Amino acid sequence: MRRWQLLGLGVFACLWSSPNGVAQDALNRPVVSSQPLVDSGMIPSDPVPQEFVTVEQFNRLQQQLDDLVASGGVVEYEIAPPPVPQTEKKAYPDFKVTGFVHLDTAYFDQSDENIATLGDIEDGTGFRRARIAATGNLTERASYIMEFDFAQAQARFVDVWTQIKDTPLGNVRMGRFRQPFGMSELTSVRELPFLERPTSFALSPFRQTGIMLFDTAANEQMTWAVSGFRTLSDNFGNVYGDNGGYGTAERITGLLVDRGDCGIAHVGFDHSFLNPGRDQLQYASQDEVFVGQQPNLGPTGLSVQPLEGVPPFVNTGVFPVDTVNVFNVEGALSFGRGLVQSEYRWSNLDLPTGENVTVEGGYFMARYMLTGEVIPYNRAAGVFGRVKPDHPLDVCRGDWGAWEIAGRVSTLDLNPLFGQPGVTGKGRELTSYTVALNWYWWANGKCQFEYINGQLNDLVLGDSDINTFAGRMQFDF
């Protein structure tokens, strides 16, 4: 019995030791599969030997990794930055086309005394302005505009200039442009609440050919500008003459109160010195409205010249002058949907006779938006800007645009020049009372209606008056 027990124990020991020995030997040598499977994993393919990592190789790699971790080594991987999108470089010069149209109509009711003073003024309809311009950028800091007018009574060249911004001296403009003088003069005709600027406009240097420096200051609480130019220039920006022909203009403005567009208190001061070319000057103005046409029919008729239309109500004619100094003060208060604005100016003229004569003019106006829109303030220019209806005209949806009422009193007195040596005109003094109703269809279209009562004083013929009913359709692009 003991013999069979010993034999059983021996067999069990053999069976226990054989599998472990086989497994250990298999792990210590490369294993070769004689029949690898195809992709399906089910059918054996042709024998292809494949080698696997041995236990010794695995242990060596593990030891190297443990040593690296223990030594604090860091494995660095270089990660490529994300690709930067390529932006196309802007090409210069660029340009866009812009323009606008003023189509006016006017009816006049004159007193007998006014007819005796000015003649019979005829009613009329016509294009007061028809402008087109190319504007754009020459470089990132240089811009330009070339604007021309094709209406009968307008300058052929309007604004033709180039400009460089952010120089050490400020912004620089060169060419033909509006001189830095007067709040009404620097307000675009596209954004006027009345058909024309006030009668005191006749005293300003307005558009001349020259160079100007300008900029804002004190976080756009102030504006300043100085310019030098040739004067007096014609409708193409040209000046030709040896005697004189030079001028300067300066303007500074500031905000005493600034609560945004809903609370503005604006003040300003302007000055212009003129030494006119050929030592000649003329002051003249209509009663803030103009219509007219070429009266001659025929093969060459209905062209630009001559032009018959509303005559000047005040007029000095061309007269000799040595130098001129014009001064102007500005003031405005705005409370968002309404504002009041006023300017007063005077011109000191040194005549060849040695006398110094002063003529003066000014205006006061008020505006109020009936539909509640805000009248914005342009901080870069120091003037009020364009009204944009909150509900542009769309009859089908019941939207009727924006409505505004405005009133203005303006005056210009040229009588002090009457009778001076070389002054051929009657001079006269004109005071105009204007009431306006403005209907803003869209941001770029409006219709205006005006009633103007003009009071004219002639030192020879006495006082007279005239009533004018006028309207305008404007669109721009």
Short mmCIF file of C-alpha atoms in Angstrom, two decimals:
data_model
loop_
_atom_site.label_atom_id
_atom_site.label_comp_id
_atom_site.label_asym_id
_atom_site.label_seq_id
_atom_site.Cartn_x
_atom_site.Cartn_y
_atom_site.Cartn_z
CA MET A 1 0.00 0.00 0.00
CA ARG A 2 2.80 2.37 0.89
CA ARG A 3 4.30 1.61 -2.53
CA TRP A 4 1.14 2.79 -4.37
CA GLN A 5 1.00 5.96 -2.23
CA LEU A 6 4.57 6.84 -3.10
CA LEU A 7 3.88 6.20 -6.80
CA GLY A 8 0.79 8.49 -6.70
CA LEU A 9 2.71 11.30 -5.06
CA GLY A 10 5.39 11.05 -7.73
CA VAL A 11 2.87 11.31 -10.58
CA PHE A 12 1.15 14.30 -8.94
CA ALA A 13 4.51 16.09 -8.54
CA CYS A 14 5.30 15.59 -12.25
CA LEU A 15 1.94 16.90 -13.30
CA TRP A 16 2.30 20.00 -11.04
CA SER A 17 5.80 20.94 -12.19
CA SER A 18 5.48 20.40 -15.96
CA PRO A 19 2.99 23.22 -16.97
CA ASN A 20 4.82 25.90 -14.94
CA GLY A 21 8.07 24.91 -16.50
CA VAL A 22 6.65 25.04 -19.99
CA ALA A 23 5.10 28.48 -19.43
CA GLN A 24 8.28 29.89 -17.94
CA ASP A 25 10.35 28.58 -20.86
CA ALA A 26 7.89 29.99 -23.36
CA LEU A 27 8.13 33.47 -21.86
CA ASN A 28 11.96 33.33 -21.94
CA ARG A 29 12.19 32.85 -25.72
CA PRO A 30 10.53 34.40 -28.76
CA VAL A 31 7.22 32.91 -29.56
CA VAL A 32 6.48 32.09 -33.18
CA SER A 33 2.99 31.42 -34.39
CA SER A 34 3.06 28.88 -37.16
CA GLN A 35 -0.44 29.67 -38.38
CA PRO A 36 -1.40 33.37 -38.03
CA LEU A 37 -5.04 34.24 -38.74
CA VAL A 38 -6.30 36.34 -41.58
CA ASP A 39 -8.34 39.54 -40.94
CA SER A 40 -11.43 37.55 -40.11
CA GLY A 41 -9.52 35.87 -37.25
CA MET A 42 -11.10 32.53 -38.15
CA ILE A 43 -9.23 31.05 -41.09
CA PRO A 44 -5.48 30.38 -40.85
CA SER A 45 -3.39 31.87 -43.67
CA ASP A 46 0.07 31.03 -44.90
CA PRO A 47 2.61 30.83 -42.13
CA VAL A 48 4.22 34.25 -41.50
CA PRO A 49 6.60 34.41 -38.51
CA GLN A 50 5.86 37.30 -36.07
CA GLU A 51 8.17 38.23 -33.15
CA PHE A 52 6.95 39.50 -29.76
CA VAL A 53 8.73 41.30 -26.89
CA THR A 54 10.37 38.93 -24.43
CA VAL A 55 10.07 39.23 -20.67
CA GLU A 56 13.67 40.34 -20.43
CA GLN A 57 13.14 43.14 -22.96
CA PHE A 58 10.00 44.22 -21.17
CA ASN A 59 11.79 44.26 -17.81
CA ARG A 60 14.64 46.38 -19.24
CA LEU A 61 12.17 48.96 -20.63
CA GLN A 62 10.30 49.05 -17.32
CA GLN A 63 13.57 49.62 -15.43
CA GLN A 64 14.53 52.50 -17.75
CA LEU A 65 11.13 54.12 -17.22
CA ASP A 66 11.40 53.72 -13.43
CA ASP A 67 14.89 55.27 -13.46
CA LEU A 68 13.62 58.24 -15.49
CA VAL A 69 10.74 58.88 -13.09
CA ALA A 70 12.99 58.54 -10.06
CA SER A 71 15.51 61.06 -11.43
CA GLY A 72 12.78 63.66 -12.06
CA GLY A 73 13.42 63.67 -15.77
CA VAL A 74 10.84 65.24 -18.04
CA VAL A 75 9.99 64.06 -21.47
CA GLU A 76 9.45 67.11 -23.69
CA TYR A 77 7.19 67.01 -26.68
CA GLU A 78 7.25 69.88 -29.18
CA ILE A 79 3.69 70.97 -29.97
CA ALA A 80 3.29 72.93 -33.15
CA PRO A 81 1.36 76.24 -32.73
CA PRO A 82 -2.01 76.45 -34.46
CA PRO A 83 -1.82 77.88 -37.94
CA VAL A 84 -2.36 81.66 -38.16
CA PRO A 85 -5.12 82.56 -40.62
CA GLN A 86 -3.81 84.59 -43.50
CA THR A 87 -5.64 87.92 -43.95
CA GLU A 88 -5.55 89.60 -47.29
CA LYS A 89 -3.72 92.95 -47.16
CA LYS A 90 -5.98 95.90 -47.96
CA ALA A 91 -5.25 97.43 -51.33
CA TYR A 92 -4.88 101.19 -51.78
CA PRO A 93 -6.12 103.48 -53.11
CA ASP A 94 -9.80 102.64 -52.68
CA PHE A 95 -12.88 104.69 -53.45
CA LYS A 96 -16.64 104.95 -53.19
CA VAL A 97 -19.14 107.17 -54.98
CA THR A 98 -21.45 109.48 -53.03
CA GLY A 99 -23.77 112.34 -53.88
CA PHE A 100 -27.03 114.14 -53.19
CA VAL A 101 -29.75 116.21 -54.85
CA HIS A 102 -31.71 119.30 -53.74
CA LEU A 103 -34.85 119.93 -55.78
CA ASP A 104 -36.41 123.25 -54.73
CA THR A 105 -39.57 125.20 -55.50
CA ALA A 106 -40.37 128.76 -54.36
CA TYR A 107 -43.25 131.24 -54.60
CA PHE A 108 -42.84 134.96 -53.81
CA ASP A 109 -45.34 137.53 -52.57
CA GLN A 110 -43.80 141.02 -52.70
CA SER A 111 -45.08 144.33 -51.44
CA ASP A 112 -45.18 147.21 -53.94
CA GLU A 113 -42.22 148.81 -52.19
CA ASN A 114 -40.26 145.59 -52.44
CA ILE A 115 -40.97 145.33 -56.18
CA ALA A 116 -39.76 148.93 -56.57
CA THR A 117 -36.56 148.02 -54.70
CA LEU A 118 -35.72 144.58 -56.14
CA GLY A 119 -37.91 144.24 -59.22
CA ASP A 120 -40.49 141.53 -59.81
CA ILE A 121 -39.13 138.21 -58.50
CA GLU A 122 -40.56 135.26 -60.42
CA ASP A 123 -41.61 131.93 -58.98
CA GLY A 124 -39.49 128.94 -59.88
CA THR A 125 -38.61 125.27 -59.54
CA GLY A 126 -35.20 123.77 -60.10
CA PHE A 127 -32.23 121.82 -58.85
CA ARG A 128 -30.42 123.90 -56.27
CA ARG A 129 -27.67 121.31 -55.91
CA ALA A 130 -26.84 118.11 -57.79
CA ARG A 131 -23.54 116.79 -56.51
CA ILE A 132 -21.50 113.68 -57.06
CA ALA A 133 -18.21 112.80 -55.42
CA ALA A 134 -15.52 110.15 -55.30
CA THR A 135 -14.04 109.67 -51.85
CA GLY A 136 -11.74 107.11 -50.30
CA ASN A 137 -8.30 106.34 -48.90
CA LEU A 138 -4.87 106.67 -50.46
CA THR A 139 -3.12 104.88 -47.57
CA GLU A 140 -4.07 103.85 -44.05
CA ARG A 141 -3.69 107.48 -42.93
CA ALA A 142 -4.35 109.48 -46.09
CA SER A 143 -7.80 110.14 -47.57
CA TYR A 144 -9.28 112.28 -50.32
CA ILE A 145 -12.48 113.64 -51.85
CA MET A 146 -13.31 115.04 -55.29
CA GLU A 147 -16.80 116.54 -55.31
CA PHE A 148 -18.47 118.39 -58.20
CA ASP A 149 -21.82 120.12 -58.62
CA PHE A 150 -23.90 120.04 -61.80
CA ALA A 151 -26.71 122.42 -60.78
CA GLN A 152 -26.88 125.77 -62.58
CA ALA A 153 -26.28 128.08 -59.65
CA GLN A 154 -23.48 126.16 -57.94
CA ALA A 155 -19.71 126.05 -57.94
CA ARG A 156 -18.31 123.52 -60.38
CA PHE A 157 -15.63 122.40 -57.90
CA VAL A 158 -17.02 121.88 -54.41
CA ASP A 159 -14.60 119.98 -52.13
CA VAL A 160 -11.39 118.79 -53.78
CA TRP A 161 -8.78 117.90 -51.19
CA THR A 162 -6.48 115.28 -49.72
CA GLN A 163 -5.91 114.72 -46.02
CA ILE A 164 -3.35 113.02 -43.75
CA LYS A 165 -4.43 112.17 -40.22
CA ASP A 166 -2.51 111.75 -36.96
CA THR A 167 0.62 113.70 -37.87
CA PRO A 168 2.71 115.31 -35.07
CA LEU A 169 0.91 118.58 -35.91
CA GLY A 170 -2.57 117.07 -36.05
CA ASN A 171 -4.61 116.30 -39.17
CA VAL A 172 -3.50 118.04 -42.37
CA ARG A 173 -5.81 118.94 -45.27
CA MET A 174 -4.71 120.42 -48.61
CA GLY A 175 -6.83 121.60 -51.55
CA ARG A 176 -10.18 123.36 -51.84
CA PHE A 177 -12.33 123.04 -48.71
CA ARG A 178 -14.57 124.89 -46.26
CA GLN A 179 -12.44 127.13 -44.10
CA PRO A 180 -12.64 126.69 -40.29
CA PHE A 181 -15.05 129.55 -39.70
CA GLY A 182 -18.63 129.41 -38.44
CA MET A 183 -20.87 126.73 -37.00
CA SER A 184 -23.46 127.06 -39.77
CA GLU A 185 -20.77 127.02 -42.47
CA LEU A 186 -19.24 123.78 -41.17
CA THR A 187 -22.63 122.08 -40.92
CA SER A 188 -23.15 120.04 -44.08
CA VAL A 189 -25.90 121.28 -46.41
CA ARG A 190 -27.24 117.72 -46.26
CA GLU A 191 -27.99 118.25 -42.56
CA LEU A 192 -29.31 121.83 -42.50
CA PRO A 193 -32.72 122.25 -40.82
CA PHE A 194 -33.42 125.11 -43.29
CA LEU A 195 -33.10 125.35 -47.06
CA GLU A 196 -30.09 127.67 -46.87
CA ARG A 197 -27.62 129.05 -44.35
CA PRO A 198 -28.52 132.39 -42.68
CA THR A 199 -27.92 135.74 -44.41
CA SER A 200 -24.83 136.37 -42.25
CA PHE A 201 -23.18 133.58 -44.25
CA ALA A 202 -22.17 136.29 -46.77
CA LEU A 203 -19.41 137.51 -44.39
CA SER A 204 -17.56 134.18 -44.11
CA PRO A 205 -14.51 133.17 -46.21
CA PHE A 206 -16.13 129.72 -46.83
CA ARG A 207 -14.49 127.59 -49.55
CA GLN A 208 -10.96 128.59 -50.57
CA THR A 209 -7.82 126.79 -51.78
CA GLY A 210 -5.15 126.26 -49.13
CA ILE A 211 -3.84 124.07 -46.30
CA MET A 212 -5.30 123.42 -42.84
CA LEU A 213 -4.25 121.82 -39.54
CA PHE A 214 -7.04 120.60 -37.26
CA ASP A 215 -7.81 118.12 -34.48
CA THR A 216 -9.76 117.51 -31.28
CA ALA A 217 -8.44 117.95 -27.74
CA ALA A 218 -9.34 117.22 -24.11
CA ASN A 219 -10.98 113.89 -24.90
CA GLU A 220 -13.04 115.45 -27.72
CA GLN A 221 -14.28 118.22 -25.44
CA MET A 222 -12.59 120.76 -27.72
CA THR A 223 -11.80 121.26 -31.41
CA TRP A 224 -9.23 123.53 -33.00
CA ALA A 225 -8.25 124.44 -36.56
CA VAL A 226 -5.96 126.90 -38.36
CA SER A 227 -5.63 127.41 -42.11
CA GLY A 228 -3.85 129.49 -44.71
CA PHE A 229 -5.26 129.97 -48.21
CA ARG A 230 -5.35 131.97 -51.43
CA THR A 231 -8.34 134.28 -51.80
CA LEU A 232 -10.72 135.02 -53.40
CA SER A 233 -10.96 131.81 -55.42
CA ASP A 234 -13.35 131.23 -58.31
CA ASN A 235 -15.72 128.29 -58.79
CA PHE A 236 -12.80 126.09 -59.80
CA GLY A 237 -10.59 126.93 -56.82
CA ASN A 238 -8.30 129.27 -58.77
CA VAL A 239 -6.78 132.59 -57.66
CA TYR A 240 -4.97 134.91 -60.06
CA GLY A 241 -3.55 138.26 -58.96
CA ASP A 242 -0.42 139.97 -57.65
CA ASN A 243 -1.99 142.38 -55.17
CA GLY A 244 -2.91 140.42 -52.08
CA GLY A 245 -4.65 137.11 -52.57
CA TYR A 246 -3.90 135.58 -49.15
CA GLY A 247 -5.91 134.80 -46.04
CA THR A 248 -6.02 132.85 -42.77
CA ALA A 249 -8.77 131.37 -40.61
CA GLU A 250 -8.84 130.01 -37.07
CA ARG A 251 -11.52 128.30 -34.99
CA ILE A 252 -11.68 126.91 -31.47
CA THR A 253 -14.68 125.31 -29.76
CA GLY A 254 -15.37 123.75 -26.38
CA LEU A 255 -18.11 121.99 -24.43
CA LEU A 256 -18.97 123.70 -21.15
CA VAL A 257 -21.50 120.93 -20.43
CA ASP A 258 -21.28 117.42 -21.85
CA ARG A 259 -23.93 114.86 -20.94
CA GLY A 260 -23.85 113.14 -24.29
CA ASP A 261 -26.26 114.08 -27.06
CA CYS A 262 -28.97 114.75 -24.47
CA GLY A 263 -27.13 117.64 -22.79
CA ILE A 264 -24.62 119.87 -24.60
CA ALA A 265 -23.44 123.45 -24.00
CA HIS A 266 -21.24 124.52 -26.94
CA VAL A 267 -19.19 127.72 -27.28
CA GLY A 268 -16.79 128.76 -30.03
CA PHE A 269 -14.76 131.63 -31.43
CA ASP A 270 -13.63 132.18 -35.03
CA HIS A 271 -11.43 134.68 -36.86
CA SER A 272 -10.39 135.21 -40.48
CA PHE A 273 -7.89 137.64 -41.99
CA LEU A 274 -8.24 138.48 -45.69
CA ASN A 275 -6.00 140.36 -48.07
CA PRO A 276 -8.11 139.77 -51.19
CA GLY A 277 -6.57 139.26 -54.61
CA ARG A 278 -6.59 142.43 -56.74
CA ASP A 279 -7.70 144.26 -53.56
CA GLN A 280 -11.37 143.69 -54.35
CA LEU A 281 -14.27 142.31 -52.35
CA GLN A 282 -18.07 141.93 -52.56
CA TYR A 283 -20.76 141.08 -50.00
CA ALA A 284 -24.19 139.92 -51.23
CA SER A 285 -27.04 137.64 -50.13
CA GLN A 286 -30.51 136.50 -51.18
CA ASP A 287 -33.31 135.98 -48.68
CA GLU A 288 -32.19 132.41 -47.85
CA VAL A 289 -33.69 130.82 -50.98
CA PHE A 290 -32.68 130.72 -54.65
CA VAL A 291 -34.23 129.53 -57.92
CA GLY A 292 -33.34 130.57 -61.46
CA GLN A 293 -32.35 129.51 -64.96
CA GLN A 294 -30.68 130.59 -68.18
CA PRO A 295 -33.34 132.78 -69.83
CA ASN A 296 -32.19 132.74 -73.44
CA LEU A 297 -33.72 130.25 -75.85
CA GLY A 298 -31.97 129.22 -79.03
CA PRO A 299 -29.10 126.97 -80.15
CA THR A 300 -26.92 128.00 -77.20
CA GLY A 301 -29.71 128.72 -74.75
CA LEU A 302 -30.64 126.98 -71.50
CA SER A 303 -26.98 126.55 -70.66
CA VAL A 304 -25.09 127.72 -67.59
CA GLN A 305 -24.46 131.41 -68.32
CA PRO A 306 -25.98 133.92 -68.11
CA LEU A 307 -28.20 133.00 -65.19
CA GLU A 308 -31.34 134.82 -64.13
CA GLY A 309 -32.85 134.15 -60.73
CA VAL A 310 -33.62 135.56 -57.32
CA PRO A 311 -31.57 138.78 -57.06
CA PRO A 312 -29.40 139.67 -54.06
CA PHE A 313 -31.47 141.47 -51.44
CA VAL A 314 -28.34 143.04 -49.92
CA ASN A 315 -25.40 143.83 -52.16
CA THR A 316 -22.33 146.04 -51.94
CA GLY A 317 -21.17 145.42 -55.49
CA VAL A 318 -17.44 144.96 -56.06
CA PHE A 319 -15.48 147.53 -54.05
CA PRO A 320 -11.78 148.24 -53.28
CA VAL A 321 -10.39 147.09 -49.93
CA ASP A 322 -6.95 146.67 -48.39
CA THR A 323 -7.47 144.12 -45.60
CA VAL A 324 -10.36 142.52 -43.74
CA ASN A 325 -10.67 140.98 -40.27
CA VAL A 326 -13.82 138.94 -39.61
CA PHE A 327 -14.75 137.77 -36.09
CA ASN A 328 -17.44 135.29 -35.04
CA VAL A 329 -18.78 133.92 -31.75
CA GLU A 330 -20.81 130.70 -31.45
CA GLY A 331 -23.15 129.30 -28.82
CA ALA A 332 -25.53 126.35 -28.61
CA LEU A 333 -27.55 124.45 -26.01
CA SER A 334 -28.90 120.97 -26.71
CA PHE A 335 -31.26 118.76 -24.71
CA GLY A 336 -31.51 115.78 -27.06
CA ARG A 337 -34.66 116.23 -29.11
CA GLY A 338 -34.32 120.02 -29.18
CA LEU A 339 -31.69 122.75 -29.30
CA VAL A 340 -31.03 126.45 -29.65
CA GLN A 341 -28.07 127.82 -31.61
CA SER A 342 -26.78 131.32 -32.34
CA GLU A 343 -23.86 133.12 -33.97
CA TYR A 344 -22.89 136.78 -34.23
CA ARG A 345 -20.15 138.11 -36.52
CA TRP A 346 -18.67 141.38 -37.62
CA SER A 347 -16.25 142.36 -40.38
CA ASN A 348 -13.74 145.20 -39.99
CA LEU A 349 -12.70 146.52 -43.40
CA ASP A 350 -9.68 148.73 -44.03
CA LEU A 351 -10.48 150.78 -47.13
CA PRO A 352 -7.89 152.42 -49.43
CA THR A 353 -9.16 155.81 -48.21
CA GLY A 354 -7.81 155.01 -44.75
CA GLU A 355 -11.26 154.57 -43.23
CA ASN A 356 -12.25 151.53 -41.20
CA VAL A 357 -15.84 150.34 -41.68
CA THR A 358 -17.64 147.57 -39.77
CA VAL A 359 -20.55 145.52 -41.08
CA GLU A 360 -22.26 142.86 -38.99
CA GLY A 361 -24.78 140.06 -38.96
CA GLY A 362 -25.99 137.06 -37.01
CA TYR A 363 -28.83 134.64 -36.32
CA PHE A 364 -30.71 132.78 -33.61
CA MET A 365 -32.50 129.49 -34.28
CA ALA A 366 -34.39 126.79 -32.40
CA ARG A 367 -35.19 123.18 -33.38
CA TYR A 368 -37.48 120.55 -31.87
CA MET A 369 -38.11 116.93 -32.91
CA LEU A 370 -41.86 116.27 -32.64
CA THR A 371 -41.35 112.50 -32.86
CA GLY A 372 -38.68 112.35 -30.16
CA GLU A 373 -35.49 111.61 -32.13
CA VAL A 374 -32.20 112.92 -30.76
CA ILE A 375 -30.28 115.56 -32.75
CA PRO A 376 -26.69 114.23 -32.51
CA TYR A 377 -23.59 116.33 -31.88
CA ASN A 378 -20.54 115.76 -34.09
CA ARG A 379 -17.57 116.05 -31.73
CA ALA A 380 -14.92 115.92 -34.45
CA ALA A 381 -16.42 118.92 -36.29
CA GLY A 382 -18.00 120.82 -33.39
CA VAL A 383 -21.44 120.99 -35.07
CA PHE A 384 -24.77 119.16 -34.90
CA GLY A 385 -25.26 116.23 -37.25
CA ARG A 386 -27.85 114.19 -39.08
CA VAL A 387 -31.27 113.20 -37.76
CA LYS A 388 -32.12 109.52 -38.24
CA PRO A 389 -35.78 108.54 -37.88
CA ASP A 390 -36.56 105.95 -35.24
CA HIS A 391 -39.33 104.66 -37.52
CA PRO A 392 -38.37 105.26 -41.19
CA LEU A 393 -41.19 105.94 -43.61
CA ASP A 394 -43.10 102.75 -44.45
CA VAL A 395 -46.76 103.44 -45.16
CA CYS A 396 -47.68 99.75 -45.32
CA ARG A 397 -46.48 99.26 -41.74
CA GLY A 398 -47.88 102.54 -40.47
CA ASP A 399 -44.48 104.20 -39.97
CA TRP A 400 -44.28 107.89 -40.94
CA GLY A 401 -40.66 108.84 -40.39
CA ALA A 402 -39.60 111.75 -38.17
CA TRP A 403 -41.02 115.28 -37.93
CA GLU A 404 -39.28 118.48 -36.85
CA ILE A 405 -40.25 122.12 -36.44
CA ALA A 406 -37.68 124.92 -36.52
CA GLY A 407 -37.56 128.68 -36.43
CA ARG A 408 -34.84 131.22 -37.18
CA VAL A 409 -34.24 134.98 -37.12
CA SER A 410 -31.23 136.21 -39.11
CA THR A 411 -29.90 139.63 -40.04
CA LEU A 412 -27.18 141.24 -42.15
CA ASP A 413 -26.48 144.99 -42.23
CA LEU A 414 -24.39 146.29 -45.14
CA ASN A 415 -25.66 149.88 -44.94
CA PRO A 416 -22.43 151.18 -43.31
CA LEU A 417 -20.67 150.61 -46.67
CA PHE A 418 -23.26 152.56 -48.67
CA GLY A 419 -21.78 155.72 -50.13
CA GLN A 420 -18.15 154.81 -49.37
CA PRO A 421 -15.68 155.59 -52.20
CA GLY A 422 -15.73 152.76 -54.74
CA VAL A 423 -18.83 151.05 -53.26
CA THR A 424 -21.30 150.84 -56.14
CA GLY A 425 -24.01 148.75 -54.48
CA LYS A 426 -26.94 149.86 -52.36
CA GLY A 427 -25.80 147.93 -49.31
CA ARG A 428 -29.12 147.56 -47.46
CA GLU A 429 -30.09 145.72 -44.29
CA LEU A 430 -32.05 142.44 -44.35
CA THR A 431 -33.81 140.70 -41.47
CA SER A 432 -35.44 137.33 -42.18
CA TYR A 433 -37.95 135.40 -40.06
CA THR A 434 -38.22 131.73 -41.02
CA VAL A 435 -40.50 128.89 -39.88
CA ALA A 436 -39.73 125.36 -41.12
CA LEU A 437 -41.38 121.96 -41.02
CA ASN A 438 -39.08 119.06 -41.84
CA TRP A 439 -40.24 115.54 -42.66
CA TYR A 440 -37.43 112.96 -42.46
CA TRP A 441 -38.46 109.95 -44.53
CA TRP A 442 -35.31 107.95 -43.97
CA ALA A 443 -31.76 108.64 -42.83
CA ASN A 444 -30.92 109.64 -46.41
CA GLY A 445 -34.14 111.29 -47.58
CA LYS A 446 -36.29 114.19 -46.39
CA CYS A 447 -38.79 116.85 -47.44
CA GLN A 448 -38.68 120.45 -46.13
CA PHE A 449 -41.28 123.24 -46.09
CA GLU A 450 -40.53 126.88 -45.25
CA TYR A 451 -42.18 130.22 -44.85
CA ILE A 452 -39.84 133.24 -44.87
CA ASN A 453 -40.78 136.82 -44.11
CA GLY A 454 -38.08 139.24 -45.24
CA GLN A 455 -37.81 142.82 -43.95
CA LEU A 456 -35.58 144.94 -46.19
CA ASN A 457 -34.25 148.42 -45.44
CA ASP A 458 -32.87 150.57 -48.26
CA LEU A 459 -31.40 153.93 -47.21
CA VAL A 460 -32.84 155.56 -50.34
CA LEU A 461 -36.10 153.71 -51.02
CA GLY A 462 -37.06 152.91 -47.45
CA ASP A 463 -38.51 149.73 -45.93
CA SER A 464 -40.23 146.87 -47.75
CA ASP A 465 -41.19 143.27 -47.12
CA ILE A 466 -41.55 139.98 -48.99
CA ASN A 467 -43.15 136.63 -48.13
CA THR A 468 -41.65 133.44 -49.54
CA PHE A 469 -43.14 129.94 -49.55
CA ALA A 470 -40.58 127.28 -50.42
CA GLY A 471 -40.04 123.55 -50.35
CA ARG A 472 -37.30 121.03 -50.98
CA MET A 473 -36.91 117.33 -51.68
CA GLN A 474 -33.54 115.83 -50.77
CA PHE A 475 -32.00 112.41 -51.12
CA ASP A 476 -28.39 111.31 -50.83
CA PHE A 477 -26.36 108.16 -51.16
#
